Coordinates of C-alpha atoms in Angstrom, one line a residue:
Chain A
M7 CA -13.4 41.0 41.6
A8 CA -11.6 43.1 39.1
D9 CA -13.1 43.7 35.7
F10 CA -11.4 41.1 33.5
S11 CA -11.0 43.1 30.4
N12 CA -9.1 45.7 32.3
L13 CA -6.8 43.0 33.7
L14 CA -6.1 41.9 30.1
D15 CA -5.3 45.4 29.0
E16 CA -2.9 45.7 32.0
V17 CA -1.2 42.5 30.9
E18 CA -0.7 43.6 27.4
S19 CA 0.7 47.0 28.3
S20 CA 3.1 45.4 30.7
T21 CA 4.6 42.9 28.2
T22 CA 7.2 45.3 27.0
A23 CA 8.5 46.0 30.5
A24 CA 10.9 43.4 31.9
V25 CA 8.9 41.7 34.6
D26 CA 10.8 39.8 37.2
N27 CA 9.6 36.3 36.6
P28 CA 10.6 33.4 38.9
F29 CA 10.4 30.9 36.1
Q30 CA 12.9 32.6 33.9
S31 CA 15.8 32.7 36.4
Q32 CA 15.8 28.9 36.5
D33 CA 16.5 28.6 32.8
E34 CA 20.1 28.2 32.0
Y35 CA 19.3 28.2 28.3
N36 CA 19.7 31.6 26.9
D37 CA 16.5 32.3 25.0
P38 CA 17.1 35.1 22.5
A39 CA 13.7 36.5 23.1
P40 CA 13.1 36.7 26.9
I41 CA 10.0 38.9 26.4
L42 CA 8.3 36.2 24.4
Q43 CA 8.9 33.7 27.1
Q44 CA 7.2 35.9 29.6
Q45 CA 3.9 35.9 27.8
P46 CA 2.8 32.3 28.2
Q47 CA 3.6 32.5 31.9
E48 CA 1.6 35.6 32.3
D49 CA -1.2 33.9 30.4
E50 CA -0.9 31.1 32.9
E51 CA -1.5 33.6 35.7
D52 CA -4.5 34.8 33.7
Y53 CA -5.8 31.3 33.6
N54 CA -5.4 31.0 37.3
A55 CA -7.4 34.1 37.6
D56 CA -9.9 32.6 35.2
D57 CA -10.7 29.8 37.6
N58 CA -11.7 32.3 40.2
T59 CA -14.0 34.3 38.0
E60 CA -17.7 34.1 38.2
Q61 CA -19.9 32.5 35.6
Q62 CA -20.9 35.9 34.2
E63 CA -17.4 36.3 32.9
A64 CA -17.5 32.9 31.1
A65 CA -18.3 34.7 27.9
Q66 CA -14.9 36.6 28.0
I67 CA -12.8 33.5 28.5
P68 CA -12.9 32.3 24.9
S69 CA -11.3 35.6 23.7
V70 CA -8.5 35.1 26.2
L71 CA -7.9 31.7 24.9
L72 CA -7.9 33.0 21.4
Q73 CA -5.4 35.6 22.2
A74 CA -3.3 33.2 24.1
E75 CA -3.4 30.9 21.1
T76 CA -2.3 33.7 18.7
Q77 CA 0.5 34.7 21.0
Y78 CA 1.7 31.2 21.3
R79 CA 1.6 30.7 17.6
E80 CA 3.5 33.9 17.0
E81 CA 6.1 32.9 19.5
R82 CA 6.5 29.5 17.9
E83 CA 6.9 31.1 14.5
R84 CA 9.4 33.4 15.9
D85 CA 11.2 30.5 17.4
T86 CA 11.3 28.5 14.2
S87 CA 12.4 31.5 12.2
A88 CA 15.1 31.9 14.9
L89 CA 16.1 28.3 14.3
I90 CA 16.2 28.9 10.6
E91 CA 18.3 32.0 11.2
T92 CA 20.8 30.1 13.3
D93 CA 20.9 27.3 10.7
R94 CA 21.4 29.7 8.0
N95 CA 24.2 31.3 9.9
K96 CA 25.8 28.0 10.5
S97 CA 25.7 26.8 6.9
R98 CA 26.3 30.0 5.0
E99 CA 29.4 28.4 3.5
D100 CA 27.3 25.7 1.9
G101 CA 25.8 28.0 -0.6
G102 CA 22.1 28.4 -1.1
D103 CA 21.2 24.7 -1.1
Y104 CA 21.3 23.8 2.5
D105 CA 19.3 26.6 4.1
H106 CA 16.8 26.6 1.2
E107 CA 16.1 22.9 1.7
D108 CA 16.2 23.0 5.5
G109 CA 14.4 26.2 6.0
D110 CA 11.5 25.4 3.7
D111 CA 11.4 21.7 3.4
S112 CA 12.1 20.5 6.8
I113 CA 9.5 22.7 8.4
L114 CA 6.7 23.2 6.0
S115 CA 6.4 21.7 2.5
P116 CA 7.3 18.0 3.1
D117 CA 4.7 17.9 5.7
E118 CA 2.1 18.8 3.2
D119 CA 3.5 16.4 0.7
Y120 CA 3.9 13.8 3.4
E121 CA 0.3 14.2 4.6
T122 CA -0.9 13.8 1.0
L123 CA 1.2 10.7 0.7
K124 CA 0.0 9.2 3.9
H125 CA -3.6 10.0 3.0
L126 CA -3.2 8.3 -0.4
W127 CA -1.5 5.3 1.3
I128 CA -4.3 4.8 3.8
Q129 CA -7.0 5.1 1.1
E130 CA -5.3 2.6 -1.2
L131 CA -4.7 0.1 1.6
N132 CA -8.4 0.1 2.7
C133 CA -10.0 0.1 -0.7
A134 CA -10.9 -3.1 -2.5
E135 CA -10.4 -1.6 -5.9
L136 CA -7.6 0.3 -7.5
L137 CA -7.9 4.0 -6.9
P138 CA -7.0 6.7 -9.5
Y139 CA -3.3 7.4 -9.8
H140 CA -2.4 10.7 -8.3
R141 CA -0.5 12.3 -11.1
Q142 CA 0.2 15.5 -9.2
S143 CA 2.0 14.2 -6.2
I144 CA 3.5 10.8 -6.7
P145 CA 6.2 11.8 -9.3
V146 CA 7.0 14.9 -7.3
L147 CA 7.5 12.8 -4.2
M148 CA 9.9 10.5 -6.0
E149 CA 12.0 13.4 -7.1
L150 CA 12.0 14.8 -3.6
L151 CA 13.4 11.5 -2.4
S152 CA 16.5 11.6 -4.5
A153 CA 17.0 15.3 -3.6
Q154 CA 16.8 14.3 0.1
E155 CA 19.4 11.6 -0.3
E156 CA 21.8 14.2 -1.5
I157 CA 21.2 16.4 1.4
I158 CA 21.7 13.5 3.8
D159 CA 25.0 12.7 2.1
D160 CA 26.1 16.3 2.5
L161 CA 25.1 16.3 6.1
Q162 CA 26.9 13.1 6.8
D163 CA 30.1 14.4 5.2
Q164 CA 29.8 17.5 7.4
G165 CA 29.4 15.3 10.4
K166 CA 32.6 13.5 9.7
N167 CA 34.8 16.4 8.8
S168 CA 35.8 18.3 11.9
F169 CA 38.3 20.4 10.1
S170 CA 37.1 21.3 6.7
A171 CA 38.2 24.3 4.8
S172 CA 35.0 24.8 3.0
S173 CA 32.5 24.4 5.8
G174 CA 34.1 26.0 8.8
N175 CA 30.9 27.2 10.3
V176 CA 29.3 23.9 10.6
D177 CA 29.2 22.1 13.9
P178 CA 29.9 18.4 13.0
S179 CA 27.8 16.8 15.8
L180 CA 24.8 18.9 14.9
A181 CA 25.2 18.0 11.3
S182 CA 25.3 14.3 12.0
L183 CA 22.3 14.7 14.2
A184 CA 20.5 16.5 11.4
A185 CA 21.7 13.7 9.1
S186 CA 20.1 11.0 11.1
V187 CA 16.9 12.9 11.5
A188 CA 16.7 13.5 7.8
K189 CA 17.5 9.9 7.2
M190 CA 14.6 8.8 9.3
D191 CA 12.4 11.2 7.4
L192 CA 13.7 9.7 4.1
D193 CA 13.0 6.2 5.4
R194 CA 9.5 7.1 6.3
V195 CA 8.7 8.6 2.9
S196 CA 10.4 5.7 1.1
F197 CA 8.4 3.2 3.0
L198 CA 5.1 5.0 2.2
L199 CA 5.9 5.3 -1.4
A200 CA 7.2 1.7 -1.7
D201 CA 4.2 0.3 0.1
L202 CA 1.8 2.4 -1.9
T203 CA 3.3 1.1 -5.1
R204 CA 3.4 -2.5 -3.9
T205 CA -0.3 -2.3 -2.9
R206 CA -1.2 -0.9 -6.3
L207 CA 0.8 -3.5 -8.1
G208 CA -0.8 -6.2 -6.0
K209 CA -4.3 -5.0 -7.0
I210 CA -3.3 -4.7 -10.6
E211 CA -2.2 -8.3 -10.7
K212 CA -5.1 -9.6 -8.7
Y213 CA -7.8 -8.1 -10.8
A214 CA -5.8 -8.0 -14.0
L215 CA -8.6 -8.9 -16.3
H216 CA -11.0 -6.5 -14.6
N217 CA -8.4 -3.7 -14.7
R218 CA -8.3 -3.8 -18.4
E219 CA -11.5 -1.8 -18.3
V220 CA -10.2 0.9 -15.9
L221 CA -7.0 1.9 -17.5
D222 CA -7.6 5.5 -16.6
R223 CA -6.8 4.8 -13.0
M224 CA -3.2 3.7 -13.7
S225 CA -0.1 5.5 -14.6
D226 CA 1.6 4.7 -17.9
E227 CA 4.2 2.5 -16.3
E228 CA 1.5 0.6 -14.5
I229 CA -0.4 0.1 -17.7
S230 CA 2.6 -1.3 -19.4
Y231 CA 3.2 -3.5 -16.3
L232 CA -0.4 -4.8 -16.6
K233 CA 0.0 -5.6 -20.3
A234 CA 3.3 -7.4 -19.8
Y235 CA 1.9 -9.3 -16.8
G236 CA -1.2 -10.2 -18.6
E237 CA 0.8 -11.6 -21.5
L238 CA 3.0 -13.6 -19.2
Y239 CA 0.1 -15.0 -17.4
E240 CA -2.0 -15.8 -20.4
Q241 CA 0.9 -17.4 -22.1
H242 CA 1.5 -19.7 -19.2
M243 CA -2.1 -20.7 -18.9
R244 CA -2.3 -21.4 -22.6
R245 CA 0.8 -23.5 -22.6
S246 CA -0.2 -25.6 -19.6
V247 CA -3.9 -26.0 -20.0
T248 CA -6.0 -24.5 -22.7
D249 CA -3.9 -25.4 -25.7
H250 CA -4.6 -29.0 -24.9
I251 CA -8.3 -28.5 -24.8
P252 CA -10.0 -29.4 -28.1
K253 CA -12.6 -26.8 -29.0
E254 CA -12.0 -23.1 -29.3
A255 CA -15.0 -22.3 -27.2
W256 CA -13.6 -23.9 -24.1
R257 CA -10.2 -22.2 -24.5
K258 CA -11.4 -18.8 -23.5
L259 CA -9.7 -17.3 -20.4
D260 CA -11.7 -14.2 -20.1
E261 CA -15.3 -15.2 -20.0
P262 CA -17.4 -12.9 -17.8
S263 CA -17.8 -15.5 -15.1
M264 CA -14.1 -16.0 -15.1
I265 CA -13.1 -12.5 -14.5
E266 CA -12.4 -11.8 -10.8
R267 CA -13.8 -8.5 -9.8
P268 CA -13.0 -6.5 -6.6
N269 CA -15.5 -7.1 -3.9
L270 CA -17.6 -4.0 -3.7
D271 CA -19.7 -5.3 -0.9
A272 CA -17.0 -5.3 1.7
Y273 CA -17.7 -3.1 4.6
V274 CA -15.4 -0.2 5.3
F275 CA -15.0 2.5 7.9
C276 CA -15.2 5.9 6.5
Y277 CA -15.4 9.6 7.3
V278 CA -17.5 12.3 5.6
V279 CA -15.3 15.2 4.5
D280 CA -17.6 17.2 2.3
E281 CA -19.1 20.1 4.2
D282 CA -22.5 19.7 2.5
G283 CA -22.8 16.2 3.8
V284 CA -23.7 13.2 1.7
V285 CA -26.9 11.4 0.9
I286 CA -26.6 7.6 0.9
N287 CA -29.2 5.4 -0.5
N288 CA -29.0 2.2 1.5
H289 CA -30.6 0.1 -1.2
E290 CA -28.2 1.1 -3.9
G291 CA -26.5 -1.7 -5.6
I292 CA -28.5 -4.6 -4.1
D293 CA -31.6 -6.2 -5.3
I294 CA -34.6 -6.1 -3.0
D295 CA -37.2 -8.6 -4.0
D296 CA -39.9 -8.0 -1.5
E297 CA -41.9 -5.0 -2.4
E298 CA -43.5 -4.8 0.9
E299 CA -40.3 -4.6 2.8
L300 CA -39.4 -1.5 0.8
E301 CA -42.5 0.3 1.8
D302 CA -42.6 -0.6 5.4
G303 CA -39.0 -0.3 6.4
P304 CA -37.2 2.9 7.1
D305 CA -36.5 5.4 4.3
P306 CA -33.4 4.0 2.5
E307 CA -32.0 7.5 1.7
E308 CA -30.2 9.0 4.6
R309 CA -28.2 12.1 5.0
Y310 CA -24.9 12.3 6.8
D311 CA -23.3 15.5 7.6
S312 CA -19.7 16.4 7.5
G313 CA -17.7 14.9 10.2
A314 CA -19.7 11.7 10.4
Y315 CA -18.0 8.4 10.9
L316 CA -19.7 5.5 9.1
F317 CA -19.4 1.8 8.7
V318 CA -20.9 1.1 5.3
R319 CA -20.8 -1.2 2.3
Y320 CA -18.1 0.0 0.0
G321 CA -20.4 0.0 -3.0
L322 CA -22.6 2.7 -1.4
I323 CA -19.8 5.3 -1.0
R324 CA -17.8 4.4 -4.0
N325 CA -18.6 7.4 -6.0
F326 CA -18.1 9.7 -3.1
I327 CA -14.7 8.3 -2.5
L328 CA -13.7 8.9 -6.1
E329 CA -14.9 12.5 -5.9
G330 CA -13.1 12.9 -2.6
R331 CA -16.2 13.7 -0.5
V332 CA -15.7 10.7 1.7
E333 CA -12.5 9.3 3.0
L334 CA -11.6 5.8 4.1
L335 CA -10.2 5.2 7.5
M336 CA -7.7 2.7 8.7
Chain B
M5 CA -15.2 -42.4 -16.9
N6 CA -14.6 -40.6 -13.6
Y7 CA -16.0 -37.2 -13.7
G8 CA -13.5 -34.8 -12.3
Q9 CA -11.7 -37.2 -10.0
K10 CA -8.3 -36.5 -11.4
A11 CA -8.8 -32.8 -11.1
K12 CA -9.9 -33.3 -7.6
E13 CA -6.7 -35.1 -6.8
L14 CA -4.7 -32.2 -8.1
L15 CA -6.5 -29.8 -5.8
L16 CA -6.1 -32.1 -2.8
D17 CA -2.4 -32.2 -3.5
L18 CA -2.3 -28.4 -3.3
K19 CA -4.2 -28.4 -0.1
R20 CA -1.9 -30.9 1.6
S21 CA 1.3 -29.1 1.0
D22 CA 2.8 -26.1 2.7
F23 CA 4.3 -24.4 -0.2
I24 CA 3.7 -26.3 -3.5
P25 CA 3.9 -30.0 -4.2
P26 CA 6.0 -31.2 -7.1
Y27 CA 4.3 -30.5 -10.4
N28 CA 2.1 -33.5 -11.0
K29 CA 2.6 -33.8 -14.7
D30 CA 0.9 -37.2 -14.9
T31 CA -2.3 -36.2 -13.2
V32 CA -2.5 -33.0 -15.2
R33 CA -2.2 -35.0 -18.4
D34 CA -4.9 -37.4 -17.1
A35 CA -7.2 -34.5 -16.4
L36 CA -6.6 -33.1 -19.9
S37 CA -7.3 -36.4 -21.5
E38 CA -10.5 -36.6 -19.5
I39 CA -11.6 -33.4 -21.2
S40 CA -10.8 -35.0 -24.5
L41 CA -12.8 -38.0 -23.6
H42 CA -15.8 -35.9 -22.8
F43 CA -15.3 -34.0 -25.9
Q44 CA -15.2 -37.3 -27.7
E45 CA -18.6 -38.3 -26.2
L46 CA -20.0 -35.0 -27.3
E47 CA -18.8 -35.5 -30.8
D48 CA -20.3 -39.0 -30.9
I49 CA -23.7 -37.6 -29.8
Q50 CA -23.4 -34.9 -32.4
T51 CA -22.6 -37.3 -35.3
A52 CA -25.5 -39.5 -34.1
L53 CA -27.8 -36.5 -34.3
H54 CA -26.5 -35.6 -37.7
R55 CA -27.1 -39.1 -38.9
A56 CA -30.7 -38.9 -37.6
N57 CA -31.3 -35.7 -39.4
P58 CA -29.3 -35.9 -42.6
E59 CA -31.1 -33.1 -44.4
N60 CA -31.1 -30.7 -41.6
S61 CA -27.4 -30.4 -40.9
T62 CA -27.3 -26.8 -39.7
R63 CA -30.3 -26.7 -37.4
V64 CA -30.2 -29.9 -35.5
R65 CA -33.4 -30.7 -33.7
V66 CA -32.3 -32.1 -30.5
D67 CA -34.3 -34.9 -29.0
R68 CA -35.2 -34.1 -25.4
S69 CA -33.7 -37.2 -24.1
L70 CA -30.3 -36.3 -25.7
R71 CA -30.0 -33.0 -23.9
P72 CA -28.8 -34.3 -20.5
P73 CA -25.7 -36.0 -21.8
L74 CA -24.8 -32.9 -23.8
L75 CA -25.1 -30.7 -20.7
L76 CA -23.3 -33.2 -18.6
H77 CA -20.3 -33.5 -20.8
D78 CA -20.1 -29.7 -21.3
A79 CA -20.3 -29.2 -17.5
A80 CA -17.6 -31.9 -17.0
I81 CA -15.3 -30.2 -19.4
K82 CA -15.8 -26.9 -17.8
R83 CA -15.3 -28.3 -14.4
N84 CA -12.0 -30.0 -15.4
K85 CA -10.9 -26.8 -17.1
R86 CA -11.7 -24.8 -13.9
C87 CA -9.8 -27.2 -11.7
L88 CA -6.8 -27.3 -13.9
L89 CA -6.7 -23.5 -14.1
A90 CA -7.0 -23.2 -10.4
Y91 CA -4.2 -25.6 -9.8
H92 CA -1.9 -23.6 -12.1
V93 CA -3.0 -20.3 -10.7
H94 CA -2.4 -21.3 -7.2
R95 CA 1.1 -22.4 -7.9
L96 CA 1.8 -19.1 -9.7
E97 CA 0.6 -17.2 -6.7
K98 CA 3.0 -19.1 -4.5
L99 CA 5.8 -18.4 -6.9
K100 CA 5.0 -14.7 -7.0
R101 CA 5.0 -14.5 -3.3
L102 CA 8.4 -16.2 -3.3
R103 CA 9.8 -13.6 -5.6
W104 CA 8.5 -10.8 -3.5
D105 CA 9.7 -12.3 -0.3
T106 CA 13.2 -13.2 -1.3
T107 CA 14.1 -11.3 -4.5
A108 CA 16.5 -14.0 -5.3
A109 CA 16.9 -16.3 -8.3
L110 CA 15.1 -19.6 -8.0
P111 CA 16.7 -21.7 -5.3
P112 CA 17.3 -25.2 -6.6
H113 CA 15.1 -27.0 -4.1
V114 CA 12.2 -25.0 -5.4
K115 CA 13.2 -25.4 -9.0
S116 CA 12.9 -29.2 -8.7
L117 CA 9.2 -28.7 -7.8
L118 CA 8.4 -26.8 -10.9
D119 CA 7.3 -27.5 -14.4
E120 CA 9.3 -26.0 -17.2
A121 CA 6.5 -23.5 -18.0
E122 CA 6.6 -22.4 -14.4
V123 CA 10.3 -21.8 -14.4
D124 CA 9.8 -19.7 -17.5
F125 CA 7.0 -17.8 -15.8
Y126 CA 9.2 -17.2 -12.8
T127 CA 12.1 -15.7 -14.8
G128 CA 9.6 -13.7 -16.9
Y129 CA 8.0 -12.3 -13.7
D130 CA 11.3 -11.6 -12.1
K131 CA 12.4 -9.6 -15.1
L132 CA 9.1 -7.8 -15.2
V133 CA 9.2 -6.7 -11.6
S134 CA 12.9 -5.8 -11.8
R135 CA 12.3 -3.7 -14.8
F136 CA 9.4 -1.9 -13.2
N137 CA 11.6 -1.3 -10.1
D138 CA 14.3 0.3 -12.2
K139 CA 11.9 2.5 -14.0
L140 CA 10.6 3.9 -10.7
G141 CA 13.2 6.4 -10.1
G142 CA 13.9 8.4 -7.0
G143 CA 16.1 5.6 -5.7
L144 CA 13.1 3.7 -4.7
D145 CA 13.4 -0.1 -4.4
L146 CA 10.2 -2.0 -4.1
N147 CA 11.9 -4.9 -2.4
S148 CA 13.3 -3.0 0.5
N149 CA 11.3 -1.0 3.1
V150 CA 8.9 -3.9 3.6
Q151 CA 8.2 -3.0 7.2
P152 CA 7.5 0.4 8.5
P153 CA 10.7 1.9 9.8
E154 CA 11.1 1.7 13.5
E155 CA 14.7 2.4 14.4
D156 CA 17.5 3.6 12.3
L157 CA 20.1 1.3 13.7
I158 CA 19.4 -2.2 14.6
E159 CA 21.3 -5.0 16.3
V160 CA 22.0 -8.1 14.3
R161 CA 23.7 -11.4 14.8
V162 CA 25.4 -13.3 12.1
V163 CA 24.0 -16.8 11.7
K164 CA 25.4 -17.9 8.5
S165 CA 29.1 -18.2 7.8
G166 CA 31.0 -17.0 4.8
L167 CA 29.4 -13.6 4.4
G168 CA 32.6 -11.7 4.1
T169 CA 32.5 -8.0 4.8
I170 CA 30.0 -5.3 4.1
V171 CA 30.7 -1.6 3.6
T172 CA 28.6 0.7 5.6
D173 CA 28.7 4.4 6.1
Y174 CA 30.8 3.9 9.1
G175 CA 33.4 1.7 7.4
E176 CA 33.8 -1.9 6.7
V177 CA 32.2 -4.5 8.9
S178 CA 33.4 -8.1 8.8
L179 CA 30.6 -10.5 9.2
D180 CA 32.0 -13.5 11.1
L181 CA 29.8 -16.3 12.3
G182 CA 28.3 -15.6 15.8
T183 CA 29.3 -11.9 16.0
T184 CA 26.9 -9.2 16.9
H185 CA 26.8 -5.8 15.2
F186 CA 24.9 -2.6 15.5
L187 CA 24.3 -1.4 12.0
S188 CA 22.0 0.9 10.1
R189 CA 18.8 -0.8 8.8
G190 CA 19.2 0.0 5.2
D191 CA 22.5 -1.8 4.9
V192 CA 21.4 -5.0 6.5
E193 CA 17.8 -5.3 5.6
H194 CA 18.4 -7.6 2.6
L195 CA 20.6 -9.8 4.5
I196 CA 18.0 -10.3 7.2
R197 CA 15.5 -11.2 4.6
Q198 CA 17.8 -13.7 3.1
G199 CA 18.3 -15.2 6.6
S200 CA 22.0 -14.6 6.9
L201 CA 21.5 -12.2 9.7
Q202 CA 19.1 -12.4 12.6
Q203 CA 17.7 -9.3 14.2
I204 CA 18.0 -9.2 18.0
D205 CA 14.9 -7.8 19.6
G206 CA 16.4 -6.9 22.9
E207 CA 14.5 -9.7 24.5
E208 CA 16.8 -12.7 24.6
T209 CA 14.7 -15.8 24.7
S210 CA 17.1 -18.4 23.4

């Protein structure tokens, strides 16, 4: 059995040479970087060799995997940059806008924004109470939406005009394909934003009296919405019921027992994100009458490390969620 | 004196109907007058106490035997109030749901079920939500995109007549009764919600 690290060195030194590879000849598609396409196949051969190695070489396998991964990633980056290059070439006439948006936004940054948005949406859906308004991302996303719409309109125009003096380099069918893909993306983001806003409005309305105390969790528009809604509601109640009740004392609409508060005892699925783990006191927030039970039972405080999935009472992890150390799951 | 019977009737009314029953002005008025009756009783007891202790008008020493009626009447008033509020709140919730589902102005068959105050509430709420919607920016409309987007183009069949034509990105489409079209979702979503178009799943059952 050959020494494996030597095999690897051989492989690396031979990547620059054009090795006759049976897989490549079948490809009609002209890949601009044939050398890059070789490497995964050669790694495949290495993998086959892997299976035949003895256990003593198991320690070296992870490094092979690591290298394969970096090579694959480099190749993918080179492919995507090649894509950006071809797109740039195709739309040079459009001025800076198209390639800037497409190069950056369609590959990298909307994904981050989109992930944030999706994360916010999932948290808001599964939480009984109103979560703090994400001042950093939500307005940015809204602007992104309107920018996207313009791009789509541009793309659609390009799709329709086969002979256009200004955009001679653009392939119309490709542009309309890009337009429909971008439209789907826009629809996704619109849906998430709309549903997030609707969920928040629903919670604001449902726990309107309670939310008067947590104004810091709402955006300015939401606060004015709450006020207007509260007035509308109160006015209707007064007009229909309480104005006809004799004494002032019975006319109150916001006695403590009348305020509906979000149910903090609901059970939720969650996931510990914080690397240091969290310590949860099982007895937090509930009254335990029997002193004996407290002493005999298991220790109420338990530690959960990062990566743990839990099914807990919402009240226990409430603070962790607000700090971001624990996340809610769908 | 029937303690809370009228209020109970109101609530049963709500329970028996799908959407909302017609606003039962008479029963509401009866329940309110019950509250006044209870209050009257309380006042009577109070004047009786005052008469018993003329010199001690501020701190009335309540005879033990008189406490139960006070508590009872107070509880009855609170109960009536709670039932009345619940009746009105439930109806408001249904109205709000109607607004979010259809985005339309009040259809006449619903309007006939409502009290004047409720009509005002509906218009006020409609205005409030529309204003919020406009302020959102980014071209976002809270009343569209209700379902997660699945396909971009969907097949629809026209079930109501007299819709005319709509303008899509691909040109004008004339919506005649019984015709089927393959259109982009954004253009037809509001029509589907109104019920003028019907989405074809691809599984023909009828």
